[in-house]
Amino acid sequence: MGGVIALALASGCYGFTPKAALGLGIKIVWTDAETEGLAVRARAPAKTFATSAEAAAFYLKVAGLRGLVSENSAIARAGLAADGLQLAADPATGLIGPPPMDDLIAAARCPVHLAAGESDPMCALADIRLHDPHAVTIAGAAHNAMIEAPERVWDWAKNRV
């Protein structure tokens, strides 16, 4: 969701206009089945787990961080509610649906730069180039490039602002 938040901030509607908006791994093309699945999950009650370890493992799975981050890490704990037995994110956020990319890009009052991991299963280079013809892929990374190849993401980001 961070890339979409950056695009919303790029509109200048929140009291400031950033120098640039960077979006990394924004899923742009959604099938009807994916959109419906998102809505179904959003309407379901939040899962409660028996232990915080189970909740952390589930968070890492849904965040795409399983195998990249330890279940005992601060990153895993940050994804949990205060009780440690549920995810911090409200499932209902999925009711927002896919991002309105055309509207977000049109509203941007600063340059928008997009990238994705070269093997990101959710974000093809051709898709992000629909909104940024200069979009790039981050070598050696999938959907969580900021965790998988942080130095390459930083190199991309610092050359865009």
PDB file of C-alpha atoms in Angstrom, residues 83-158:
ATOM      1  CA  ASP A  83      -2.591  -8.192  21.713  1.00  0.00           C
ATOM      2  CA  GLY A  84      -0.177  -9.969  19.350  1.00  0.00           C
ATOM      3  CA  LEU A  85      -2.870 -12.419  18.306  1.00  0.00           C
ATOM      4  CA  GLN A  86      -4.258 -10.590  15.262  1.00  0.00           C
ATOM      5  CA  LEU A  87      -2.807  -8.685  12.343  1.00  0.00           C
ATOM      6  CA  ALA A  88      -2.630  -4.924  12.822  1.00  0.00           C
ATOM      7  CA  ALA A  89      -4.199  -4.169   9.427  1.00  0.00           C
ATOM      8  CA  ASP A  90      -7.977  -4.188   9.317  1.00  0.00           C
ATOM      9  CA  PRO A  91      -9.117  -6.669   6.661  1.00  0.00           C
ATOM     10  CA  ALA A  92     -11.769  -4.146   5.586  1.00  0.00           C
ATOM     11  CA  THR A  93      -9.064  -2.018   3.947  1.00  0.00           C
ATOM     12  CA  GLY A  94      -9.366  -4.450   1.051  1.00  0.00           C
ATOM     13  CA  LEU A  95     -12.830  -3.045   0.324  1.00  0.00           C
ATOM     14  CA  ILE A  96     -11.080  -0.064  -1.221  1.00  0.00           C
ATOM     15  CA  GLY A  97     -10.208  -2.363  -4.092  1.00  0.00           C
ATOM     16  CA  PRO A  98      -7.508  -1.953  -6.714  1.00  0.00           C
ATOM     17  CA  PRO A  99      -5.847   1.464  -6.841  1.00  0.00           C
ATOM     18  CA  PRO A 100      -7.286   3.986  -9.321  1.00  0.00           C
ATOM     19  CA  MET A 101      -3.925   4.407 -11.025  1.00  0.00           C
ATOM     20  CA  ASP A 102      -5.103   6.656 -13.853  1.00  0.00           C
ATOM     21  CA  ASP A 103      -6.641   9.088 -11.362  1.00  0.00           C
ATOM     22  CA  LEU A 104      -3.664   8.980  -8.990  1.00  0.00           C
ATOM     23  CA  ILE A 105      -1.163   9.637 -11.768  1.00  0.00           C
ATOM     24  CA  ALA A 106      -3.322  12.426 -13.233  1.00  0.00           C
ATOM     25  CA  ALA A 107      -3.587  14.118  -9.827  1.00  0.00           C
ATOM     26  CA  ALA A 108       0.174  14.009  -9.130  1.00  0.00           C
ATOM     27  CA  ARG A 109       1.768  17.459  -8.849  1.00  0.00           C
ATOM     28  CA  CYS A 110       5.298  16.086  -8.833  1.00  0.00           C
ATOM     29  CA  PRO A 111       7.228  13.549 -10.891  1.00  0.00           C
ATOM     30  CA  VAL A 112       6.143   9.932 -10.371  1.00  0.00           C
ATOM     31  CA  HIS A 113       8.722   7.143 -10.645  1.00  0.00           C
ATOM     32  CA  LEU A 114       7.755   3.469 -10.563  1.00  0.00           C
ATOM     33  CA  ALA A 115       9.754   0.280 -10.158  1.00  0.00           C
ATOM     34  CA  ALA A 116       9.219  -3.383  -9.351  1.00  0.00           C
ATOM     35  CA  GLY A 117      11.342  -6.385  -8.541  1.00  0.00           C
ATOM     36  CA  GLU A 118      12.442  -8.140 -11.721  1.00  0.00           C
ATOM     37  CA  SER A 119      10.626 -11.324 -10.663  1.00  0.00           C
ATOM     38  CA  ASP A 120       7.654  -9.658  -8.933  1.00  0.00           C
ATOM     39  CA  PRO A 121       4.695 -11.968  -9.667  1.00  0.00           C
ATOM     40  CA  MET A 122       2.243  -9.128  -8.985  1.00  0.00           C
ATOM     41  CA  CYS A 123       3.818  -6.304 -10.944  1.00  0.00           C
ATOM     42  CA  ALA A 124       5.077  -6.692 -14.495  1.00  0.00           C
ATOM     43  CA  LEU A 125       7.348  -4.056 -16.003  1.00  0.00           C
ATOM     44  CA  ALA A 126       4.991  -3.634 -18.973  1.00  0.00           C
ATOM     45  CA  ASP A 127       2.142  -2.859 -16.555  1.00  0.00           C
ATOM     46  CA  ILE A 128       3.977  -0.172 -14.587  1.00  0.00           C
ATOM     47  CA  ARG A 129       5.310   1.345 -17.806  1.00  0.00           C
ATOM     48  CA  LEU A 130       1.697   2.159 -18.686  1.00  0.00           C
ATOM     49  CA  HIS A 131       2.013   4.870 -16.009  1.00  0.00           C
ATOM     50  CA  ASP A 132       5.747   5.590 -16.060  1.00  0.00           C
ATOM     51  CA  PRO A 133       7.478   4.937 -19.382  1.00  0.00           C
ATOM     52  CA  HIS A 134      10.836   5.073 -17.574  1.00  0.00           C
ATOM     53  CA  ALA A 135       9.872   2.491 -14.926  1.00  0.00           C
ATOM     54  CA  VAL A 136      12.568  -0.032 -14.092  1.00  0.00           C
ATOM     55  CA  THR A 137      12.986  -3.395 -12.469  1.00  0.00           C
ATOM     56  CA  ILE A 138      15.130  -4.038  -9.417  1.00  0.00           C
ATOM     57  CA  ALA A 139      17.536  -6.879 -10.209  1.00  0.00           C
ATOM     58  CA  GLY A 140      17.489  -9.895  -7.934  1.00  0.00           C
ATOM     59  CA  ALA A 141      14.207  -9.000  -6.263  1.00  0.00           C
ATOM     60  CA  ALA A 142      10.567 -10.030  -6.306  1.00  0.00           C
ATOM     61  CA  HIS A 143       7.626  -8.209  -4.673  1.00  0.00           C
ATOM     62  CA  ASN A 144       9.464  -7.094  -1.533  1.00  0.00           C
ATOM     63  CA  ALA A 145      12.463  -5.523  -3.233  1.00  0.00           C
ATOM     64  CA  MET A 146      13.038  -3.187  -0.283  1.00  0.00           C
ATOM     65  CA  ILE A 147      13.794  -6.264   1.867  1.00  0.00           C
ATOM     66  CA  GLU A 148      15.336  -8.468  -0.819  1.00  0.00           C
ATOM     67  CA  ALA A 149      17.653  -5.894  -2.408  1.00  0.00           C
ATOM     68  CA  PRO A 150      17.632  -2.744  -0.256  1.00  0.00           C
ATOM     69  CA  GLU A 151      20.868  -1.372  -1.690  1.00  0.00           C
ATOM     70  CA  ARG A 152      19.489  -1.595  -5.247  1.00  0.00           C
ATOM     71  CA  VAL A 153      16.223   0.032  -4.191  1.00  0.00           C
ATOM     72  CA  TRP A 154      18.180   2.818  -2.518  1.00  0.00           C
ATOM     73  CA  ASP A 155      20.274   3.336  -5.650  1.00  0.00           C
ATOM     74  CA  TRP A 156      17.065   3.607  -7.691  1.00  0.00           C
ATOM     75  CA  ALA A 157      15.398   5.965  -5.214  1.00  0.00           C
ATOM     76  CA  LYS A 158      18.297   8.363  -4.665  1.00  0.00           C
TER      77      LYS A 158
END
